[in-house]
Structure formats: C-alpha cells, structure tokens
Tab-separated table of C-alpha atoms in Angstrom:
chain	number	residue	atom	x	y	z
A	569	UNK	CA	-23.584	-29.954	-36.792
A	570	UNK	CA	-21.792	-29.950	-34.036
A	571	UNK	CA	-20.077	-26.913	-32.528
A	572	UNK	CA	-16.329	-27.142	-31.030
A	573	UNK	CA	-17.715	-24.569	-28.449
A	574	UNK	CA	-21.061	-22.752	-27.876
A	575	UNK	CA	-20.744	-19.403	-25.824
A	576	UNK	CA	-23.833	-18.695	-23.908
A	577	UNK	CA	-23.800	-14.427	-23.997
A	578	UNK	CA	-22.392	-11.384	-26.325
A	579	UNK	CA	-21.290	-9.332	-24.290
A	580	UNK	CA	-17.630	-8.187	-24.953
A	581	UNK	CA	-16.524	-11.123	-22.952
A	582	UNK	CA	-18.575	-13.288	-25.578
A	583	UNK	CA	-17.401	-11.793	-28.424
A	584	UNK	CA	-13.946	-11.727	-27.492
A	585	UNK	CA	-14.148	-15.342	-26.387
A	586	UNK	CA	-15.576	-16.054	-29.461
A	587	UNK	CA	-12.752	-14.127	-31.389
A	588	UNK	CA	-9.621	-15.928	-29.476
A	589	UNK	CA	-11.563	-19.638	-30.167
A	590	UNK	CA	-12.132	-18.915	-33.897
A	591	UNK	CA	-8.499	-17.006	-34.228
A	592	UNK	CA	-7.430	-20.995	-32.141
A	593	UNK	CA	-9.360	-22.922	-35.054
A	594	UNK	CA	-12.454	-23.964	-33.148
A	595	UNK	CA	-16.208	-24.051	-34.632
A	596	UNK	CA	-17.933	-21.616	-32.134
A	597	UNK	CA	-21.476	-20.815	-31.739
A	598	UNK	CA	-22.085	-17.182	-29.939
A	599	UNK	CA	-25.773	-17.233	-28.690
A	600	UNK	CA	-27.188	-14.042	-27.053
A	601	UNK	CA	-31.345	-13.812	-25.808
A	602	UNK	CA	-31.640	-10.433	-27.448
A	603	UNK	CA	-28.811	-8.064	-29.348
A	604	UNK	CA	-25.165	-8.762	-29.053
A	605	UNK	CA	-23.290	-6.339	-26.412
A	606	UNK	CA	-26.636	-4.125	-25.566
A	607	UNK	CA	-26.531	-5.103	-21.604
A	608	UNK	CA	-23.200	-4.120	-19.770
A	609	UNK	CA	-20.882	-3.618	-22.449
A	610	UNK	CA	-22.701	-0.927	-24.094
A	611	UNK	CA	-23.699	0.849	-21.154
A	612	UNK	CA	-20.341	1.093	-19.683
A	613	UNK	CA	-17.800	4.288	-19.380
A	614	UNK	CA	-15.561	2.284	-21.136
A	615	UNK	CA	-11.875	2.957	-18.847
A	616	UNK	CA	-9.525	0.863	-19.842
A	617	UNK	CA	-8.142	0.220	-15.825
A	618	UNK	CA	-10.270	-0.320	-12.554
A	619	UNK	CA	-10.982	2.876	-10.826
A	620	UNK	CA	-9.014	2.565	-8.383
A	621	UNK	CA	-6.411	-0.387	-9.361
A	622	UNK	CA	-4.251	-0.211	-6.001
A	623	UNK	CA	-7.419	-1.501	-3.853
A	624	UNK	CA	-8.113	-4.525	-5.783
A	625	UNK	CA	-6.297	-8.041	-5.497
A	626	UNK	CA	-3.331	-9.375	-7.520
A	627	UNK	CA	-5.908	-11.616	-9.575
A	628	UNK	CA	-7.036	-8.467	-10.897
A	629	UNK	CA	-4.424	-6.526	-11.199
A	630	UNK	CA	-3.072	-9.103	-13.293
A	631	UNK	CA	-5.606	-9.561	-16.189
A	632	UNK	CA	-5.777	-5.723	-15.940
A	633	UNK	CA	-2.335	-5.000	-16.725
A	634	UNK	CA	-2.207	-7.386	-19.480
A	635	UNK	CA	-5.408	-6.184	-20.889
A	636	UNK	CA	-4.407	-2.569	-20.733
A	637	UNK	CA	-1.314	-3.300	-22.431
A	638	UNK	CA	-3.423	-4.938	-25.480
A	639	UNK	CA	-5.880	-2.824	-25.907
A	640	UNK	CA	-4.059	-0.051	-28.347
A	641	UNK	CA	-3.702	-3.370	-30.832
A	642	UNK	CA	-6.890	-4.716	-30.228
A	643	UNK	CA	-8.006	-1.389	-31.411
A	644	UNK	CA	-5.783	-1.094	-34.531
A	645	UNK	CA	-6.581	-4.744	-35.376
A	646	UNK	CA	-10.561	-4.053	-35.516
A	647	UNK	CA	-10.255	-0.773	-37.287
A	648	UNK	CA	-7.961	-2.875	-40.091
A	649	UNK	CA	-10.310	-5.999	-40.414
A	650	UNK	CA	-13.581	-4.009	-40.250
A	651	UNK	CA	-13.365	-0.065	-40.835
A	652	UNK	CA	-14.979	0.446	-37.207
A	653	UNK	CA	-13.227	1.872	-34.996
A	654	UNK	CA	-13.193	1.101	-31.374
A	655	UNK	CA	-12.095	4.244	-30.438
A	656	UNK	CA	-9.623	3.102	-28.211
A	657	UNK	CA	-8.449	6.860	-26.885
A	658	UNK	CA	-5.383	7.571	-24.653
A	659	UNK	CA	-6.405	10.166	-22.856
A	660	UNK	CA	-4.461	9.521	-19.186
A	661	UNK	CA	-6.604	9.418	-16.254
A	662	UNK	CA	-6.199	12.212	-12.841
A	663	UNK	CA	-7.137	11.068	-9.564
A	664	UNK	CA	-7.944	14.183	-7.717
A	665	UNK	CA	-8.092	14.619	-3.660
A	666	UNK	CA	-7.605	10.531	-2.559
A	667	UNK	CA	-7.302	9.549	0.718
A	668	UNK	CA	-5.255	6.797	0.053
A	669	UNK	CA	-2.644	8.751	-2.653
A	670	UNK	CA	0.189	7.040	-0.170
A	671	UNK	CA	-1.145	3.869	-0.868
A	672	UNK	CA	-1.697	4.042	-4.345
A	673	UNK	CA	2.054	5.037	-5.218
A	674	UNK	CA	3.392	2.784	-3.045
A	675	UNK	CA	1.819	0.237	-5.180
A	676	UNK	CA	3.049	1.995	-8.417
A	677	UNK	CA	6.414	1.566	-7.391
A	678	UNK	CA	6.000	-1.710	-6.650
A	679	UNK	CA	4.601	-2.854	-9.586
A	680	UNK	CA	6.348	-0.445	-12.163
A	681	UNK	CA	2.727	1.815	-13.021
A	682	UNK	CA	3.358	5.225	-14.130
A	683	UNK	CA	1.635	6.960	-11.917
A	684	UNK	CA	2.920	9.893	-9.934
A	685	UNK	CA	2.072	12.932	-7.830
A	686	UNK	CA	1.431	16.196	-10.081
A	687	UNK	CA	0.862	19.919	-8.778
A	688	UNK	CA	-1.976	20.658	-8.757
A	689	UNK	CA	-1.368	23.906	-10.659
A	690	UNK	CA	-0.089	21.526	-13.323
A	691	UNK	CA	-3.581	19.707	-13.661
A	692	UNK	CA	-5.343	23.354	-13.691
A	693	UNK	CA	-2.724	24.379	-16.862
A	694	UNK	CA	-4.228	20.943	-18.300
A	695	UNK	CA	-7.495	21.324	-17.474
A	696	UNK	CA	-8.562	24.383	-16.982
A	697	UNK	CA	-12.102	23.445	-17.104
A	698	UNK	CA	-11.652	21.806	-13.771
A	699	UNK	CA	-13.800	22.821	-10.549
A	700	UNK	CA	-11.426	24.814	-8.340
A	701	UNK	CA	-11.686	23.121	-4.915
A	702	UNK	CA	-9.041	20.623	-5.423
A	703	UNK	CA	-6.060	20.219	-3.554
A	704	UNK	CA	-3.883	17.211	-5.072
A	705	UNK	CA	-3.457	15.044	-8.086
A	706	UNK	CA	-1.833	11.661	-9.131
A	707	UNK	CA	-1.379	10.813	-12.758
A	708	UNK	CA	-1.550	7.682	-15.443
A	709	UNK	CA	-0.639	9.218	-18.482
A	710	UNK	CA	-0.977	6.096	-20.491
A	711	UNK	CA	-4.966	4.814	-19.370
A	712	UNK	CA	-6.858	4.598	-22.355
A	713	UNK	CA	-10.937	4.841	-22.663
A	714	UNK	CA	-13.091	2.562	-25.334
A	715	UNK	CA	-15.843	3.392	-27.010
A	716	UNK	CA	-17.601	0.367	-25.801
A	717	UNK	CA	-20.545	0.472	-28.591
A	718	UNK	CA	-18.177	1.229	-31.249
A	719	UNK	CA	-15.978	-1.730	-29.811
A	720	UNK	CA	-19.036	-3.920	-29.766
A	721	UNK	CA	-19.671	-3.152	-33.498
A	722	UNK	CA	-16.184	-3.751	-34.817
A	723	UNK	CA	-15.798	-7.105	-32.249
A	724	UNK	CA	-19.705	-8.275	-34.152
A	725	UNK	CA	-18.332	-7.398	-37.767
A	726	UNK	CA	-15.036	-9.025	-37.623
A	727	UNK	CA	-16.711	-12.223	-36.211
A	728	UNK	CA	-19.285	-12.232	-38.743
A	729	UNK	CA	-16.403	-12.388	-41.513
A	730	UNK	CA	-15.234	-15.781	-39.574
A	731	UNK	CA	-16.357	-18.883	-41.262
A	732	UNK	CA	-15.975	-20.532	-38.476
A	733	UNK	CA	-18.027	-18.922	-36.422
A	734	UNK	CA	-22.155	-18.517	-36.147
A	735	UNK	CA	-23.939	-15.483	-34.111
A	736	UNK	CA	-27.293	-16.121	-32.872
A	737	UNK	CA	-28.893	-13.681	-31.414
A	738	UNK	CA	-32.697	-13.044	-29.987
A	739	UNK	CA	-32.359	-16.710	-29.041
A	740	UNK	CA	-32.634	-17.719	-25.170
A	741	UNK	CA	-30.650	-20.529	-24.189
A	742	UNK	CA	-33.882	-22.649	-21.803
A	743	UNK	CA	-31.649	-24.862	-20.736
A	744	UNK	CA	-28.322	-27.402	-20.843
A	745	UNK	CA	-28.206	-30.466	-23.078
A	746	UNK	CA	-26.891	-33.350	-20.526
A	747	UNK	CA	-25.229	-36.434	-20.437
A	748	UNK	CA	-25.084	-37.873	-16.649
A	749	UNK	CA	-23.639	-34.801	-15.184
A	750	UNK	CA	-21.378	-33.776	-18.635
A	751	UNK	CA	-23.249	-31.017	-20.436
A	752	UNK	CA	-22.887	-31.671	-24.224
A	753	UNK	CA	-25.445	-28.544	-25.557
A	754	UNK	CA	-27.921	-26.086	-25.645
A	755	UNK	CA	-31.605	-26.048	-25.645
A	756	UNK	CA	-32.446	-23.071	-27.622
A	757	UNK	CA	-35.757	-21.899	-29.096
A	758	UNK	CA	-36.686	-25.839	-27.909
A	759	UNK	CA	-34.114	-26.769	-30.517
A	760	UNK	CA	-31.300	-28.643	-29.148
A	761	UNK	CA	-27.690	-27.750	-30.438
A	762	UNK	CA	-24.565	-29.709	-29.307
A	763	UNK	CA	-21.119	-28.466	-28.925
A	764	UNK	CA	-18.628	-30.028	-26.788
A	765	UNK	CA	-17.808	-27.195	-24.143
A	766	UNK	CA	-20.094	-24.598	-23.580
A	767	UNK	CA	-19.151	-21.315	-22.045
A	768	UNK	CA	-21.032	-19.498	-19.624
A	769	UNK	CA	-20.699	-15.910	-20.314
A	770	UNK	CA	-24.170	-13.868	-19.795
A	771	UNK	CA	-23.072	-11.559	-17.125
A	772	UNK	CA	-25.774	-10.801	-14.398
A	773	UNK	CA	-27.912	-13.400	-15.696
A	774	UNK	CA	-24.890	-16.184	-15.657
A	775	UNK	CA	-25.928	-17.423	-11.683
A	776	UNK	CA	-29.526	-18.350	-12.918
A	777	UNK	CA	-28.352	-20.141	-15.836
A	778	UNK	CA	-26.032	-22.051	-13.750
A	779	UNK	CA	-28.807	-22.777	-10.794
A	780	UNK	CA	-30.470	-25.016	-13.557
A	781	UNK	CA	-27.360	-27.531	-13.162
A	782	UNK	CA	-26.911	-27.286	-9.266
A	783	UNK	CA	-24.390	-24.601	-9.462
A	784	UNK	CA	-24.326	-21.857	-6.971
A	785	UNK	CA	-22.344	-18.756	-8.595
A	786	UNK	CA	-22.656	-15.795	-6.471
A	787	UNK	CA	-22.680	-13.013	-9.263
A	788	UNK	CA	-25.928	-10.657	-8.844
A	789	UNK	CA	-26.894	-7.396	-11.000
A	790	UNK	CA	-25.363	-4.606	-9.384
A	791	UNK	CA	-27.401	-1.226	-10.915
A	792	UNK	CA	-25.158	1.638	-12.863
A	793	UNK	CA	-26.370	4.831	-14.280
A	794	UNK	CA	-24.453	6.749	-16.348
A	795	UNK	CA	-24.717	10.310	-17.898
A	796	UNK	CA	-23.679	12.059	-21.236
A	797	UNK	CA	-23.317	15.564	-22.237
A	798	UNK	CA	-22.199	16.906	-25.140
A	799	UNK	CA	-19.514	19.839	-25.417
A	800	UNK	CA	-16.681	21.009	-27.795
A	801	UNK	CA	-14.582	18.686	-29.045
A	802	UNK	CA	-11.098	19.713	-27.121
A	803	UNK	CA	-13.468	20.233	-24.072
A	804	UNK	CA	-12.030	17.961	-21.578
A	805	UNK	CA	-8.460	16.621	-22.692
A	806	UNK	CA	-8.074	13.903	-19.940
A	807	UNK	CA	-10.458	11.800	-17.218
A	808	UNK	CA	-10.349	12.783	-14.275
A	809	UNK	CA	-11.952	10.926	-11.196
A	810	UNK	CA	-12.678	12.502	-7.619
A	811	UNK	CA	-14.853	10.829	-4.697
A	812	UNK	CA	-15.945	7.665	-6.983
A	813	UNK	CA	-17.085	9.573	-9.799
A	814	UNK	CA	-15.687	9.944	-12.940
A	815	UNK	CA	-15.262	11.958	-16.644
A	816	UNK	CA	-14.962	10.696	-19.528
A	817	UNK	CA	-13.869	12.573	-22.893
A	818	UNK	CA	-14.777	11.250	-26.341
A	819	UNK	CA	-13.055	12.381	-29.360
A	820	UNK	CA	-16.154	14.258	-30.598
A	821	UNK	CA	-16.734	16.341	-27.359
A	822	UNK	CA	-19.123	13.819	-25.830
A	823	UNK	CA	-18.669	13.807	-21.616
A	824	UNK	CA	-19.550	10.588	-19.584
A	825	UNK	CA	-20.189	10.857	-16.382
A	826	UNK	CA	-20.799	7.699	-14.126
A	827	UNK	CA	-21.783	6.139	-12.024
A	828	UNK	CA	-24.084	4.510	-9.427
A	829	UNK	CA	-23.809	1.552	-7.708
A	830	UNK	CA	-27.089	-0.118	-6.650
A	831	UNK	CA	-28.400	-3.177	-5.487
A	832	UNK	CA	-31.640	-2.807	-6.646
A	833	UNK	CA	-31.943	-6.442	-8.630
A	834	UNK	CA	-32.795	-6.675	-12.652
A	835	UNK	CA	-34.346	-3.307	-12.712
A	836	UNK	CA	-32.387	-1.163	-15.108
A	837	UNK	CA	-35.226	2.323	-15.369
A	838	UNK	CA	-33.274	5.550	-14.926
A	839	UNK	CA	-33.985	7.639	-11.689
A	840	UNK	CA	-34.759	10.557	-10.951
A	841	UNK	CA	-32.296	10.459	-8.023
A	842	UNK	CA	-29.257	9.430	-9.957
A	843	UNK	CA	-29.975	12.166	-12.683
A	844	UNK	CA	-29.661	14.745	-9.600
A	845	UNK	CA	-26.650	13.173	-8.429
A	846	UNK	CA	-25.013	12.226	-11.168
A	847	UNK	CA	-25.504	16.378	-12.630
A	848	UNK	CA	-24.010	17.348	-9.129
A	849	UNK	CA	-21.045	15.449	-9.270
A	850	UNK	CA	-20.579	16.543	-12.798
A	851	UNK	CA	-20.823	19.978	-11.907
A	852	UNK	CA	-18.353	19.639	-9.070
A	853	UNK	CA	-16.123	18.249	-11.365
A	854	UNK	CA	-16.370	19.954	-14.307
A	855	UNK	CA	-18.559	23.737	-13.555
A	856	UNK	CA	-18.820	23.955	-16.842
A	857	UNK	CA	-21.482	21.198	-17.762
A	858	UNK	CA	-24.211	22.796	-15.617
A	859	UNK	CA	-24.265	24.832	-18.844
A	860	UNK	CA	-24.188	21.881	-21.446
A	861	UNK	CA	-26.532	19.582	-22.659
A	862	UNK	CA	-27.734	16.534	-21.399
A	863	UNK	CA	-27.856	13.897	-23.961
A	864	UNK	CA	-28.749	10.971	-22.433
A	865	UNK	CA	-29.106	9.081	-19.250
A	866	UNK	CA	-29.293	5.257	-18.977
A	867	UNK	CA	-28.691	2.373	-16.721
A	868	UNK	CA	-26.799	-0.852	-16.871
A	869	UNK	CA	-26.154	-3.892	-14.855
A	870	UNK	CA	-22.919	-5.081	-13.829
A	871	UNK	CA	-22.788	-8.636	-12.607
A	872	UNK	CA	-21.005	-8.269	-8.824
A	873	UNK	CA	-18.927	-11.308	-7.688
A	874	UNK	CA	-16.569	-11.940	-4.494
A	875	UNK	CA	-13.645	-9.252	-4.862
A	876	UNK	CA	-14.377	-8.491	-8.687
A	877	UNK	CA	-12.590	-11.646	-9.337
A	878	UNK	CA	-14.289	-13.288	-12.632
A	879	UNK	CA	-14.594	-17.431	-13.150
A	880	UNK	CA	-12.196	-18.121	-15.662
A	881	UNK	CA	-12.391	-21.920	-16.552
A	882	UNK	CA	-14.002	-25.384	-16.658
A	883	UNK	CA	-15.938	-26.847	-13.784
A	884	UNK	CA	-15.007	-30.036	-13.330
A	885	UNK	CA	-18.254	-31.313	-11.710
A	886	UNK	CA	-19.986	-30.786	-14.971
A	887	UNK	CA	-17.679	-31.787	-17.713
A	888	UNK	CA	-18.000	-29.809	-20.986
A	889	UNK	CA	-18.979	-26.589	-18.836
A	890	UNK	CA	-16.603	-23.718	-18.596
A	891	UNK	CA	-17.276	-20.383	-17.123
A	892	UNK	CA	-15.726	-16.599	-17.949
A	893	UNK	CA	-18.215	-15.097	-16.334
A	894	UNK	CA	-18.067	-12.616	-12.377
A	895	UNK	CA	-16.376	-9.317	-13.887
A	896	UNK	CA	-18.184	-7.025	-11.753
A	897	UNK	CA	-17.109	-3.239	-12.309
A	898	UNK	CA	-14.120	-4.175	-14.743
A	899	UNK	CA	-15.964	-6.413	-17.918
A	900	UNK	CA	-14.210	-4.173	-20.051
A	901	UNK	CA	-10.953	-3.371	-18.543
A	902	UNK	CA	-10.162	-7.076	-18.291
A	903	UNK	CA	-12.029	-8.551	-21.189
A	904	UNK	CA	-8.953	-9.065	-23.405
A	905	UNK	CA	-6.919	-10.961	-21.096
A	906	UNK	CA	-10.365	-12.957	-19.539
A	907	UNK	CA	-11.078	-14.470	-22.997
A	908	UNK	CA	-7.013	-15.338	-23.896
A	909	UNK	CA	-6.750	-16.779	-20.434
A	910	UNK	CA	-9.905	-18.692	-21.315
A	911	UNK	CA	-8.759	-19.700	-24.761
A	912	UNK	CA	-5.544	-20.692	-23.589
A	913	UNK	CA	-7.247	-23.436	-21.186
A	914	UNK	CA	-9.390	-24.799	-23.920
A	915	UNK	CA	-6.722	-25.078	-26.664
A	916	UNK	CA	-4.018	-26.282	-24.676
A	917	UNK	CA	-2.001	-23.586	-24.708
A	918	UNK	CA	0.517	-22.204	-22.388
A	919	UNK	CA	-1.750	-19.424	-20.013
A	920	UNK	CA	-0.594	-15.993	-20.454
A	921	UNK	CA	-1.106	-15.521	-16.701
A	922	UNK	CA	-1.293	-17.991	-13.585
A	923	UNK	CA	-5.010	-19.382	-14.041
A	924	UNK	CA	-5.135	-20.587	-10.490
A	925	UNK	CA	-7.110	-17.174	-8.809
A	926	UNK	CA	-10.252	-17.881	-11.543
A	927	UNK	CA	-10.521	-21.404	-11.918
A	928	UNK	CA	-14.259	-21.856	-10.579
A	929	UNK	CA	-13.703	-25.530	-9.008
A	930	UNK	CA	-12.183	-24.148	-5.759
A	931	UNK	CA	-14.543	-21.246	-5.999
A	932	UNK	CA	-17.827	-22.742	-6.623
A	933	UNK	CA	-20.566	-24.268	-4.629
A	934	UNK	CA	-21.969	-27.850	-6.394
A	935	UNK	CA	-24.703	-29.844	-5.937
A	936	UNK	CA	-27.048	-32.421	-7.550
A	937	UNK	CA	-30.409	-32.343	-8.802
C-alpha cells in the first residue's frame, strides 16, 4: 500500500496533522519510535497562549490567535467523538508585577486582546490564596489551559476510529526512502513503506532526522521541568504568572507549576536544583503549597528554533518532504492552527493564515550528500 502521507512523530502536532489529512480524505500513516504524545506534549503545562504573547513576532501571534480561538471546539469535538475529554478549561490567565505591562497593552489594543489592567485588590478578592508581595495585575479572562495527556488520549482515540488512517507506534523511522533527491518513504523497522509526502514532525529529534538528507534545521532540545501538587478542588480559580513562572489549576485541584529552561541536550532526569526552585517559586506564588503535596516532578524537551517560529511546509529541494516541525515553547498553543495551515498546503486549499513566515525553503540551509 501506499500511503497519501506518512507523518514522522505523535506528538500533538502529529496527531493533529494526522486528524486535518484524514478529516481532507488522505490515507495517512502516523509513525512514532515509542508511545504517541509521551515526549513534549504530555509533559507540557498545557496554556492555551504563549507566556508572554506581546514579545513574540506576528508569525506567532498569528497561529496563536487562531488556535486559541479553536480550541473550546476542538475540545467539544473530542469529548463527542470519543468520551475523553481534553479538558480544555477557561480559567483566564493574571500577569502579576511585569516590567513591560505598557508594552503588553499597547499591543492589546492594537490587536483587539482582552487584556487589561486590574487592581490589585481585585486579583486578591479572586485569589485570595495569592502571595502578598504583589503590586499590579493585567488580565485575559478568556485563556484557556489543556489537559495535554487527556488531549493526547482523545486526539489517539478519535484517529484510531479513522479508516483512513494507521498509527504505528514503537517503530523508528532509520531513514528516508529516495528517488534522486524526491523522498517517496520510510525505512522503518528495515521495512520500507511509501507514501507520497512525508511530514517531518518529531519535535527535538526532527534536525537529526533531517541531517540524514542534507538538511540543516536548527531546532535543538531545550530542557523543561515541571511540578504538580495536589490541593482542593476550588483551590486556585485562575493562572497566574509572575517572573517567568507560572500556575496552573486543573479541575480536580491538581497545581502545575513550571518551568525551566535548559540547554542541557537530550537529557530529560529531574534535578535536584529545579525541584528547589521550582517549590520556591511556587511558594512565592501561591504560600499555600509549601503545605501541599508534591505529586510529581518530571522533565520534558521542547524543540527551540529561531524566534519560536515553527517550519510549516514542503521543502522544495527534496520533493515529497514537508516539515511542521520548530514550535519551541508554544507546541500546544499553536498546534491547531500549525496542522490546518499544513493541511491547507497539501490539499490545495485556501490557507487560513499567510503561510509565507513558515515555509522552510527561505528558512532552511540545503545541501547534498
């Protein structure tokens, strides 16, 4: 057989790649060297908007807002087809004490975000849990938060329902099936399995997949640890984010707190270091959890590109190769409108956004083995 499209990595970029081909009418292979979504996806907070939207670059901004706008569907459509629920929870996010509050409501106005100024007696009414040093607050009531393994799960079951699509998983792709310089396949297992585009979408590991064909992608593993308590359930009613940390409440009373950033290669072990900081920033923003229980700490690996600006696209050098790969610190947040943009280019159809900011052929570095 051979596939319309084999996607190289199931993470929720994968899997929702995989989802907007099949919903298009393509025959799509989803191929993942161990679990699907158990790298960055699952270990994610799960925000539904960059941390700090106003610093990052229209190209981002853009699949963000779309993606943000989706998401609340995206989430009833899952829980419909599958019975899992994403958990797709709009909680509103507070940005507490910024330097640059000028600057980031300057760029609400301009772009129509509701975000505003609040007193900061206000926030204390709402969360009283809060540490008490803060001076000042700006608020997004709408930003939602995903329960990225949940999501995972629902994305996995709803594909698996798909005739038209197979999920291979605890197989590594070894290498590309070529034709001259067109890539027709996949070696997998030593097997070889053609499809006529193949996607590149395996995160951290994308750049060494691609150094096999003479591409140079500069995405590397950037290190995140993350932390999770547990507390009542109407503990913690909205994130709140101070000095590049964040909180994170789940419906069932479960806080994440995150997160490093380390350039520290493909080692993903938990430290000692970030459990120390991670509990002090936890504490400072919420007092409260020095008293509550630590459930879990783990790492994950976000793959870091140029500006956070993902490769959304074919690469032109290598016909039959496309990339949606380079999310950095925002797989998640822009994951719906990545793998539409990305399904609009393959089918044909009109883009839902200008595709010229990801399209990897002015991007990339090419040469010839």
């Amino acid at each position: 057989m051979v596939f319309d499209v084999a996607i190289i990595g199931g993470g929720v970029i994968g899997l929702l790649s995989t989802l907007q081909l099949a919903l298009a009418g393509q025959r799509v292979l989803l191929l993942d060297k161990a679990e699907l979504g158990q790298e960055a996806s699952w270990a994610g907070g799960g925000i539904v908007s960059p941390l700090y939207p106003w610093r990052y670059s229209p190209a981002v901004t853009a699949l963000a807002h779309w993606s943000q706008d989706f998401y609340p569907m995206l989430g009833s459509q899952l829980l419909e087809k599958t019975g899992l629920d994403p958990e797709v929870h709009v909680t509103g996010l507070y940005w507490l004490d910024l330097e640059d509050e000028a600057e980031a409501l300057s760029w609400a106005e301009s772009r129509q975000r509701p975000l505003a100024s609040v007193p900061i007696g206000e926030v204390y009414s709402h969360i009283p849990v809060l540490g008490a040093e803060f001076k000042k607050a700006i608020y997004m009531p709408d930003v939602a938060n995903v329960r990225n393994p949940r999501l995972v799960k629902s994305l996995q079951a709803a594909l698996a329902a798909m005739p038209n699509v197979t999920l291979k998983t605890g197989s590594e792709v070894q290498a590309f099936l070529q034709e001259g310089d067109a890539i027709t396949g996949v070696y997998v297992d030593g097997i070889a399995i053609q499809a006529e585009r193949v996607v590149v979408s395996a995160g951290a590991w994308s750049g060494s997949l691609l150094a096999s064909v003479g591409i140079h992608l500069p995405v590397e593993p950037v290190k995140g640890q993350m932390m999770l308590f547990k507390c009542a359930d109407d503990f913690l009613s909205s994130m709140v984010l101070a000095k590049g940390r964040y909180a994170i409440p789940r419906r069932d009373g479960h806080i994440l707190v995150g997160s490093t950033l380390e350039h520290v290669g493909f080692d993903k072990k938990p430290t000692k270091a970030a459990h120390e900081s991670l509990l002090s920033s936890a504490v400072e923003l919420l007092p409260a959890l020095e008293n509550s229980q630590v459930v879990a700490q783990w790492a994950g690996l976000r793959p870091g590109s140029p500006e956070g600006i993902p490769y959304i696209g074919p690469v032109s050098a290598k016909p039959g190769l496309w990339l949606n790969c380079g999310h950095y610190r925002n797989g998640l947040v822009l994951a719906p409108a990545s793998c539409r943009l990305l399904a609009d280019l393959m089918t044909g159809e009109v883009p839902i956004i200008n595709p010229a900011p990801y399209l990897p052929d002015s991007r990339l570095e090419i040469g010839y083995l």
